[in-house]
Amino acid sequence: GDYDFNDKVIDRYTVYGLDANNMVVDIEHKFVLRAAGAGFHNGFGVRMENVSPTDVASVTGTVMASNPANSFAILESNGVEAGQTDAVFIVWEDWKDVRTITKNGTFYNTVPLTGGEGFGDTVTIKIVFTTPQNSSDMDFDPFLVRNGVRDSEIHLPWKSPTGSFRKGR
């Protein structure tokens, strides 16, 4: 509602596995939630534009919601989100499942003195490709899924919504 994009602060560390021809054979992403300025049960996903879901052999390490009421992801057997044109993977369905609270309060690591405090878990996602991919096709499009509603996405300003948003799933 306030359109200030301070709802989540997430660190990302990425290692690309390359073959002898410098083609990408796998990727390991490490994500750490540092702060959350909204009370919604926001999910976090990544779209890899120009990579087909069938180019992915497996995605492991995703965190599905501990509360079934907050679950929204429908995954294929290889771990990518079902029904997408580009490879999309859900890192976590509910940010509250990937942090440890050390002090209760409003929000998380955002409000001095009265705010909740803690630390984020490291969520490690491993993506293995069926065939080596060109590194120029490794565009990274992170987005939030607003309050567990799959057709309500928050993207960076220059990125379009995924197929799930356009289909209104």
mmCIF file with all atom_site columns, C-alpha atoms in Angstrom:
data_model
loop_
_atom_site.group_PDB
_atom_site.id
_atom_site.type_symbol
_atom_site.label_atom_id
_atom_site.label_alt_id
_atom_site.label_comp_id
_atom_site.label_asym_id
_atom_site.label_entity_id
_atom_site.label_seq_id
_atom_site.pdbx_PDB_ins_code
_atom_site.Cartn_x
_atom_site.Cartn_y
_atom_site.Cartn_z
_atom_site.occupancy
_atom_site.B_iso_or_equiv
_atom_site.pdbx_formal_charge
_atom_site.auth_seq_id
_atom_site.auth_comp_id
_atom_site.auth_asym_id
_atom_site.auth_atom_id
_atom_site.pdbx_PDB_model_num
ATOM 1   C CA . GLY A 1 1   ? 0.000  0.000   0.000   1.00 0.00 ? 1   GLY A CA 1
ATOM 2   C CA . ASP A 1 2   ? 2.790  2.511   0.727   1.00 0.00 ? 2   ASP A CA 1
ATOM 3   C CA . TYR A 1 3   ? 5.016  1.565   -2.243  1.00 0.00 ? 3   TYR A CA 1
ATOM 4   C CA . ASP A 1 4   ? 8.342  2.208   -0.536  1.00 0.00 ? 4   ASP A CA 1
ATOM 5   C CA . PHE A 1 5   ? 9.894  -1.262  -1.068  1.00 0.00 ? 5   PHE A CA 1
ATOM 6   C CA . ASN A 1 6   ? 11.278 -1.520  2.468   1.00 0.00 ? 6   ASN A CA 1
ATOM 7   C CA . ASP A 1 7   ? 9.366  -4.689  3.221   1.00 0.00 ? 7   ASP A CA 1
ATOM 8   C CA . LYS A 1 8   ? 12.389 -6.982  3.064   1.00 0.00 ? 8   LYS A CA 1
ATOM 9   C CA . VAL A 1 9   ? 16.170 -6.690  3.066   1.00 0.00 ? 9   VAL A CA 1
ATOM 10  C CA . ILE A 1 10  ? 17.761 -9.862  1.690   1.00 0.00 ? 10  ILE A CA 1
ATOM 11  C CA . ASP A 1 11  ? 21.454 -10.609 1.116   1.00 0.00 ? 11  ASP A CA 1
ATOM 12  C CA . ARG A 1 12  ? 22.404 -12.905 -1.756  1.00 0.00 ? 12  ARG A CA 1
ATOM 13  C CA . TYR A 1 13  ? 25.664 -14.714 -2.375  1.00 0.00 ? 13  TYR A CA 1
ATOM 14  C CA . THR A 1 14  ? 25.967 -16.713 -5.589  1.00 0.00 ? 14  THR A CA 1
ATOM 15  C CA . VAL A 1 15  ? 28.463 -19.251 -6.918  1.00 0.00 ? 15  VAL A CA 1
ATOM 16  C CA . TYR A 1 16  ? 28.246 -20.440 -10.518 1.00 0.00 ? 16  TYR A CA 1
ATOM 17  C CA . GLY A 1 17  ? 29.560 -23.901 -11.380 1.00 0.00 ? 17  GLY A CA 1
ATOM 18  C CA . LEU A 1 18  ? 31.195 -23.856 -14.825 1.00 0.00 ? 18  LEU A CA 1
ATOM 19  C CA . ASP A 1 19  ? 32.271 -26.601 -17.180 1.00 0.00 ? 19  ASP A CA 1
ATOM 20  C CA . ALA A 1 20  ? 35.470 -26.586 -19.291 1.00 0.00 ? 20  ALA A CA 1
ATOM 21  C CA . ASN A 1 21  ? 33.712 -24.361 -21.881 1.00 0.00 ? 21  ASN A CA 1
ATOM 22  C CA . ASN A 1 22  ? 32.719 -21.746 -19.252 1.00 0.00 ? 22  ASN A CA 1
ATOM 23  C CA . MET A 1 23  ? 29.073 -22.771 -19.497 1.00 0.00 ? 23  MET A CA 1
ATOM 24  C CA . VAL A 1 24  ? 26.990 -22.774 -16.311 1.00 0.00 ? 24  VAL A CA 1
ATOM 25  C CA . VAL A 1 25  ? 26.170 -26.296 -15.079 1.00 0.00 ? 25  VAL A CA 1
ATOM 26  C CA . ASP A 1 26  ? 24.823 -25.356 -11.647 1.00 0.00 ? 26  ASP A CA 1
ATOM 27  C CA . ILE A 1 27  ? 24.233 -22.394 -9.360  1.00 0.00 ? 27  ILE A CA 1
ATOM 28  C CA . GLU A 1 28  ? 24.275 -22.141 -5.594  1.00 0.00 ? 28  GLU A CA 1
ATOM 29  C CA . HIS A 1 29  ? 22.447 -19.135 -4.129  1.00 0.00 ? 29  HIS A CA 1
ATOM 30  C CA . LYS A 1 30  ? 22.679 -18.293 -0.429  1.00 0.00 ? 30  LYS A CA 1
ATOM 31  C CA . PHE A 1 31  ? 19.967 -15.929 0.803   1.00 0.00 ? 31  PHE A CA 1
ATOM 32  C CA . VAL A 1 32  ? 19.833 -14.297 4.245   1.00 0.00 ? 32  VAL A CA 1
ATOM 33  C CA . LEU A 1 33  ? 16.860 -12.251 5.436   1.00 0.00 ? 33  LEU A CA 1
ATOM 34  C CA . ARG A 1 34  ? 18.325 -9.222  7.241   1.00 0.00 ? 34  ARG A CA 1
ATOM 35  C CA . ALA A 1 35  ? 15.203 -7.138  7.970   1.00 0.00 ? 35  ALA A CA 1
ATOM 36  C CA . ALA A 1 36  ? 11.433 -7.109  7.424   1.00 0.00 ? 36  ALA A CA 1
ATOM 37  C CA . GLY A 1 37  ? 9.410  -3.886  7.592   1.00 0.00 ? 37  GLY A CA 1
ATOM 38  C CA . ALA A 1 38  ? 5.984  -5.417  7.024   1.00 0.00 ? 38  ALA A CA 1
ATOM 39  C CA . GLY A 1 39  ? 3.834  -7.768  9.031   1.00 0.00 ? 39  GLY A CA 1
ATOM 40  C CA . PHE A 1 40  ? 2.574  -9.671  5.980   1.00 0.00 ? 40  PHE A CA 1
ATOM 41  C CA . HIS A 1 41  ? 3.587  -13.300 5.426   1.00 0.00 ? 41  HIS A CA 1
ATOM 42  C CA . ASN A 1 42  ? 5.510  -12.367 2.268   1.00 0.00 ? 42  ASN A CA 1
ATOM 43  C CA . GLY A 1 43  ? 7.150  -15.056 0.190   1.00 0.00 ? 43  GLY A CA 1
ATOM 44  C CA . PHE A 1 44  ? 10.303 -14.608 -1.872  1.00 0.00 ? 44  PHE A CA 1
ATOM 45  C CA . GLY A 1 45  ? 10.993 -15.997 -5.318  1.00 0.00 ? 45  GLY A CA 1
ATOM 46  C CA . VAL A 1 46  ? 13.386 -15.664 -8.231  1.00 0.00 ? 46  VAL A CA 1
ATOM 47  C CA . ARG A 1 47  ? 12.734 -15.823 -11.957 1.00 0.00 ? 47  ARG A CA 1
ATOM 48  C CA . MET A 1 48  ? 15.547 -16.743 -14.315 1.00 0.00 ? 48  MET A CA 1
ATOM 49  C CA . GLU A 1 49  ? 14.579 -15.026 -17.537 1.00 0.00 ? 49  GLU A CA 1
ATOM 50  C CA . ASN A 1 50  ? 15.688 -16.818 -20.713 1.00 0.00 ? 50  ASN A CA 1
ATOM 51  C CA . VAL A 1 51  ? 15.952 -20.153 -18.875 1.00 0.00 ? 51  VAL A CA 1
ATOM 52  C CA . SER A 1 52  ? 13.178 -22.646 -19.562 1.00 0.00 ? 52  SER A CA 1
ATOM 53  C CA . PRO A 1 53  ? 11.780 -24.749 -16.693 1.00 0.00 ? 53  PRO A CA 1
ATOM 54  C CA . THR A 1 54  ? 12.807 -27.837 -18.708 1.00 0.00 ? 54  THR A CA 1
ATOM 55  C CA . ASP A 1 55  ? 16.453 -26.614 -18.660 1.00 0.00 ? 55  ASP A CA 1
ATOM 56  C CA . VAL A 1 56  ? 16.456 -27.233 -14.887 1.00 0.00 ? 56  VAL A CA 1
ATOM 57  C CA . ALA A 1 57  ? 17.219 -30.741 -13.650 1.00 0.00 ? 57  ALA A CA 1
ATOM 58  C CA . SER A 1 58  ? 16.633 -29.902 -9.987  1.00 0.00 ? 58  SER A CA 1
ATOM 59  C CA . VAL A 1 59  ? 16.104 -27.129 -7.461  1.00 0.00 ? 59  VAL A CA 1
ATOM 60  C CA . THR A 1 60  ? 16.771 -28.007 -3.834  1.00 0.00 ? 60  THR A CA 1
ATOM 61  C CA . GLY A 1 61  ? 16.779 -26.101 -0.547  1.00 0.00 ? 61  GLY A CA 1
ATOM 62  C CA . THR A 1 62  ? 13.544 -24.129 -0.824  1.00 0.00 ? 62  THR A CA 1
ATOM 63  C CA . VAL A 1 63  ? 11.601 -23.438 2.378   1.00 0.00 ? 63  VAL A CA 1
ATOM 64  C CA . MET A 1 64  ? 7.890  -24.175 2.199   1.00 0.00 ? 64  MET A CA 1
ATOM 65  C CA . ALA A 1 65  ? 5.568  -22.517 4.714   1.00 0.00 ? 65  ALA A CA 1
ATOM 66  C CA . SER A 1 66  ? 5.384  -24.187 8.122   1.00 0.00 ? 66  SER A CA 1
ATOM 67  C CA . ASN A 1 67  ? 1.744  -23.062 8.335   1.00 0.00 ? 67  ASN A CA 1
ATOM 68  C CA . PRO A 1 68  ? -0.299 -24.627 5.484   1.00 0.00 ? 68  PRO A CA 1
ATOM 69  C CA . ALA A 1 69  ? -2.521 -21.518 5.441   1.00 0.00 ? 69  ALA A CA 1
ATOM 70  C CA . ASN A 1 70  ? 0.503  -19.528 4.170   1.00 0.00 ? 70  ASN A CA 1
ATOM 71  C CA . SER A 1 71  ? 1.431  -22.032 1.448   1.00 0.00 ? 71  SER A CA 1
ATOM 72  C CA . PHE A 1 72  ? 0.979  -20.967 -2.182  1.00 0.00 ? 72  PHE A CA 1
ATOM 73  C CA . ALA A 1 73  ? 3.667  -22.679 -4.280  1.00 0.00 ? 73  ALA A CA 1
ATOM 74  C CA . ILE A 1 74  ? 2.838  -25.406 -6.784  1.00 0.00 ? 74  ILE A CA 1
ATOM 75  C CA . LEU A 1 75  ? 6.086  -27.062 -7.829  1.00 0.00 ? 75  LEU A CA 1
ATOM 76  C CA . GLU A 1 76  ? 7.053  -29.416 -10.622 1.00 0.00 ? 76  GLU A CA 1
ATOM 77  C CA . SER A 1 77  ? 9.035  -32.559 -9.754  1.00 0.00 ? 77  SER A CA 1
ATOM 78  C CA . ASN A 1 78  ? 12.297 -30.741 -10.598 1.00 0.00 ? 78  ASN A CA 1
ATOM 79  C CA . GLY A 1 79  ? 11.533 -27.988 -8.023  1.00 0.00 ? 79  GLY A CA 1
ATOM 80  C CA . VAL A 1 80  ? 10.620 -25.116 -10.364 1.00 0.00 ? 80  VAL A CA 1
ATOM 81  C CA . GLU A 1 81  ? 7.245  -23.438 -10.029 1.00 0.00 ? 81  GLU A CA 1
ATOM 82  C CA . ALA A 1 82  ? 4.558  -25.077 -12.182 1.00 0.00 ? 82  ALA A CA 1
ATOM 83  C CA . GLY A 1 83  ? 2.987  -23.275 -15.139 1.00 0.00 ? 83  GLY A CA 1
ATOM 84  C CA . GLN A 1 84  ? 5.812  -20.825 -15.849 1.00 0.00 ? 84  GLN A CA 1
ATOM 85  C CA . THR A 1 85  ? 7.431  -19.901 -19.169 1.00 0.00 ? 85  THR A CA 1
ATOM 86  C CA . ASP A 1 86  ? 10.730 -18.964 -17.496 1.00 0.00 ? 86  ASP A CA 1
ATOM 87  C CA . ALA A 1 87  ? 12.346 -20.943 -14.678 1.00 0.00 ? 87  ALA A CA 1
ATOM 88  C CA . VAL A 1 88  ? 10.888 -19.619 -11.409 1.00 0.00 ? 88  VAL A CA 1
ATOM 89  C CA . PHE A 1 89  ? 11.771 -20.941 -7.999  1.00 0.00 ? 89  PHE A CA 1
ATOM 90  C CA . ILE A 1 90  ? 10.297 -20.002 -4.666  1.00 0.00 ? 90  ILE A CA 1
ATOM 91  C CA . VAL A 1 91  ? 13.046 -19.447 -2.083  1.00 0.00 ? 91  VAL A CA 1
ATOM 92  C CA . TRP A 1 92  ? 10.597 -19.272 0.818   1.00 0.00 ? 92  TRP A CA 1
ATOM 93  C CA . GLU A 1 93  ? 6.835  -19.014 1.127   1.00 0.00 ? 93  GLU A CA 1
ATOM 94  C CA . ASP A 1 94  ? 6.779  -17.105 4.428   1.00 0.00 ? 94  ASP A CA 1
ATOM 95  C CA . TRP A 1 95  ? 9.607  -14.899 5.681   1.00 0.00 ? 95  TRP A CA 1
ATOM 96  C CA . LYS A 1 96  ? 8.660  -15.724 9.257   1.00 0.00 ? 96  LYS A CA 1
ATOM 97  C CA . ASP A 1 97  ? 9.987  -19.266 8.685   1.00 0.00 ? 97  ASP A CA 1
ATOM 98  C CA . VAL A 1 98  ? 13.537 -18.069 7.875   1.00 0.00 ? 98  VAL A CA 1
ATOM 99  C CA . ARG A 1 99  ? 14.459 -15.913 10.850  1.00 0.00 ? 99  ARG A CA 1
ATOM 100 C CA . THR A 1 100 ? 15.129 -16.430 14.524  1.00 0.00 ? 100 THR A CA 1
ATOM 101 C CA . ILE A 1 101 ? 13.713 -13.862 16.926  1.00 0.00 ? 101 ILE A CA 1
ATOM 102 C CA . THR A 1 102 ? 15.909 -12.791 19.857  1.00 0.00 ? 102 THR A CA 1
ATOM 103 C CA . LYS A 1 103 ? 13.682 -9.895  20.963  1.00 0.00 ? 103 LYS A CA 1
ATOM 104 C CA . ASN A 1 104 ? 9.936  -9.665  20.291  1.00 0.00 ? 104 ASN A CA 1
ATOM 105 C CA . GLY A 1 105 ? 8.466  -6.477  18.882  1.00 0.00 ? 105 GLY A CA 1
ATOM 106 C CA . THR A 1 106 ? 6.982  -4.875  15.806  1.00 0.00 ? 106 THR A CA 1
ATOM 107 C CA . PHE A 1 107 ? 8.534  -5.935  12.504  1.00 0.00 ? 107 PHE A CA 1
ATOM 108 C CA . TYR A 1 108 ? 12.057 -7.395  12.398  1.00 0.00 ? 108 TYR A CA 1
ATOM 109 C CA . ASN A 1 109 ? 15.401 -5.563  12.658  1.00 0.00 ? 109 ASN A CA 1
ATOM 110 C CA . THR A 1 110 ? 13.796 -2.278  11.546  1.00 0.00 ? 110 THR A CA 1
ATOM 111 C CA . VAL A 1 111 ? 12.491 -0.310  14.545  1.00 0.00 ? 111 VAL A CA 1
ATOM 112 C CA . PRO A 1 112 ? 15.060 0.715   17.214  1.00 0.00 ? 112 PRO A CA 1
ATOM 113 C CA . LEU A 1 113 ? 14.164 -0.078  20.841  1.00 0.00 ? 113 LEU A CA 1
ATOM 114 C CA . THR A 1 114 ? 10.580 -1.302  20.225  1.00 0.00 ? 114 THR A CA 1
ATOM 115 C CA . GLY A 1 115 ? 11.220 -3.461  17.187  1.00 0.00 ? 115 GLY A CA 1
ATOM 116 C CA . GLY A 1 116 ? 11.723 -7.181  16.957  1.00 0.00 ? 116 GLY A CA 1
ATOM 117 C CA . GLU A 1 117 ? 15.304 -8.302  16.647  1.00 0.00 ? 117 GLU A CA 1
ATOM 118 C CA . GLY A 1 118 ? 17.019 -11.438 15.532  1.00 0.00 ? 118 GLY A CA 1
ATOM 119 C CA . PHE A 1 119 ? 18.953 -13.000 12.721  1.00 0.00 ? 119 PHE A CA 1
ATOM 120 C CA . GLY A 1 120 ? 18.046 -14.584 9.426   1.00 0.00 ? 120 GLY A CA 1
ATOM 121 C CA . ASP A 1 121 ? 18.692 -18.180 8.546   1.00 0.00 ? 121 ASP A CA 1
ATOM 122 C CA . THR A 1 122 ? 20.894 -18.878 5.542   1.00 0.00 ? 122 THR A CA 1
ATOM 123 C CA . VAL A 1 123 ? 18.709 -20.480 2.876   1.00 0.00 ? 123 VAL A CA 1
ATOM 124 C CA . THR A 1 124 ? 20.878 -22.285 0.324   1.00 0.00 ? 124 THR A CA 1
ATOM 125 C CA . ILE A 1 125 ? 19.261 -23.018 -3.033  1.00 0.00 ? 125 ILE A CA 1
ATOM 126 C CA . LYS A 1 126 ? 21.039 -25.341 -5.461  1.00 0.00 ? 126 LYS A CA 1
ATOM 127 C CA . ILE A 1 127 ? 19.990 -25.287 -9.126  1.00 0.00 ? 127 ILE A CA 1
ATOM 128 C CA . VAL A 1 128 ? 21.336 -27.983 -11.434 1.00 0.00 ? 128 VAL A CA 1
ATOM 129 C CA . PHE A 1 129 ? 20.774 -27.670 -15.190 1.00 0.00 ? 129 PHE A CA 1
ATOM 130 C CA . THR A 1 130 ? 19.913 -30.466 -17.611 1.00 0.00 ? 130 THR A CA 1
ATOM 131 C CA . THR A 1 131 ? 22.412 -29.049 -20.107 1.00 0.00 ? 131 THR A CA 1
ATOM 132 C CA . PRO A 1 132 ? 25.061 -26.347 -19.649 1.00 0.00 ? 132 PRO A CA 1
ATOM 133 C CA . GLN A 1 133 ? 23.683 -22.799 -19.944 1.00 0.00 ? 133 GLN A CA 1
ATOM 134 C CA . ASN A 1 134 ? 25.218 -19.627 -21.326 1.00 0.00 ? 134 ASN A CA 1
ATOM 135 C CA . SER A 1 135 ? 26.196 -17.277 -18.499 1.00 0.00 ? 135 SER A CA 1
ATOM 136 C CA . SER A 1 136 ? 24.593 -14.366 -20.364 1.00 0.00 ? 136 SER A CA 1
ATOM 137 C CA . ASP A 1 137 ? 21.214 -16.087 -19.794 1.00 0.00 ? 137 ASP A CA 1
ATOM 138 C CA . MET A 1 138 ? 21.555 -15.991 -16.013 1.00 0.00 ? 138 MET A CA 1
ATOM 139 C CA . ASP A 1 139 ? 19.383 -12.904 -15.433 1.00 0.00 ? 139 ASP A CA 1
ATOM 140 C CA . PHE A 1 140 ? 18.276 -12.746 -11.814 1.00 0.00 ? 140 PHE A CA 1
ATOM 141 C CA . ASP A 1 141 ? 14.770 -11.358 -11.163 1.00 0.00 ? 141 ASP A CA 1
ATOM 142 C CA . PRO A 1 142 ? 13.922 -11.418 -7.427  1.00 0.00 ? 142 PRO A CA 1
ATOM 143 C CA . PHE A 1 143 ? 10.364 -10.701 -6.289  1.00 0.00 ? 143 PHE A CA 1
ATOM 144 C CA . LEU A 1 144 ? 8.092  -10.871 -3.253  1.00 0.00 ? 144 LEU A CA 1
ATOM 145 C CA . VAL A 1 145 ? 4.792  -12.717 -3.148  1.00 0.00 ? 145 VAL A CA 1
ATOM 146 C CA . ARG A 1 146 ? 2.559  -10.385 -1.155  1.00 0.00 ? 146 ARG A CA 1
ATOM 147 C CA . ASN A 1 147 ? 1.077  -11.999 1.938   1.00 0.00 ? 147 ASN A CA 1
ATOM 148 C CA . GLY A 1 148 ? 0.909  -15.485 0.409   1.00 0.00 ? 148 GLY A CA 1
ATOM 149 C CA . VAL A 1 149 ? -1.333 -14.383 -2.482  1.00 0.00 ? 149 VAL A CA 1
ATOM 150 C CA . ARG A 1 150 ? 0.394  -15.901 -5.506  1.00 0.00 ? 150 ARG A CA 1
ATOM 151 C CA . ASP A 1 151 ? -0.989 -13.461 -8.075  1.00 0.00 ? 151 ASP A CA 1
ATOM 152 C CA . SER A 1 152 ? 0.227  -10.432 -6.077  1.00 0.00 ? 152 SER A CA 1
ATOM 153 C CA . GLU A 1 153 ? 3.920  -9.900  -6.845  1.00 0.00 ? 153 GLU A CA 1
ATOM 154 C CA . ILE A 1 154 ? 6.295  -7.067  -5.989  1.00 0.00 ? 154 ILE A CA 1
ATOM 155 C CA . HIS A 1 155 ? 9.168  -6.753  -8.472  1.00 0.00 ? 155 HIS A CA 1
ATOM 156 C CA . LEU A 1 156 ? 12.016 -4.371  -9.026  1.00 0.00 ? 156 LEU A CA 1
ATOM 157 C CA . PRO A 1 157 ? 10.780 -1.350  -11.037 1.00 0.00 ? 157 PRO A CA 1
ATOM 158 C CA . TRP A 1 158 ? 12.140 -2.497  -14.414 1.00 0.00 ? 158 TRP A CA 1
ATOM 159 C CA . LYS A 1 159 ? 10.895 -6.096  -14.197 1.00 0.00 ? 159 LYS A CA 1
ATOM 160 C CA . SER A 1 160 ? 7.543  -7.500  -15.307 1.00 0.00 ? 160 SER A CA 1
ATOM 161 C CA . PRO A 1 161 ? 5.440  -9.994  -13.339 1.00 0.00 ? 161 PRO A CA 1
ATOM 162 C CA . THR A 1 162 ? 5.800  -13.750 -13.806 1.00 0.00 ? 162 THR A CA 1
ATOM 163 C CA . GLY A 1 163 ? 3.288  -15.930 -15.614 1.00 0.00 ? 163 GLY A CA 1
ATOM 164 C CA . SER A 1 164 ? 1.544  -16.742 -12.321 1.00 0.00 ? 164 SER A CA 1
ATOM 165 C CA . PHE A 1 165 ? 0.681  -13.090 -11.904 1.00 0.00 ? 165 PHE A CA 1
ATOM 166 C CA . ARG A 1 166 ? -0.528 -12.671 -15.481 1.00 0.00 ? 166 ARG A CA 1
ATOM 167 C CA . LYS A 1 167 ? -2.663 -15.803 -15.267 1.00 0.00 ? 167 LYS A CA 1
ATOM 168 C CA . GLY A 1 168 ? -4.182 -14.720 -11.969 1.00 0.00 ? 168 GLY A CA 1
ATOM 169 C CA . ARG A 1 169 ? -3.572 -18.103 -10.303 1.00 0.00 ? 169 ARG A CA 1
#
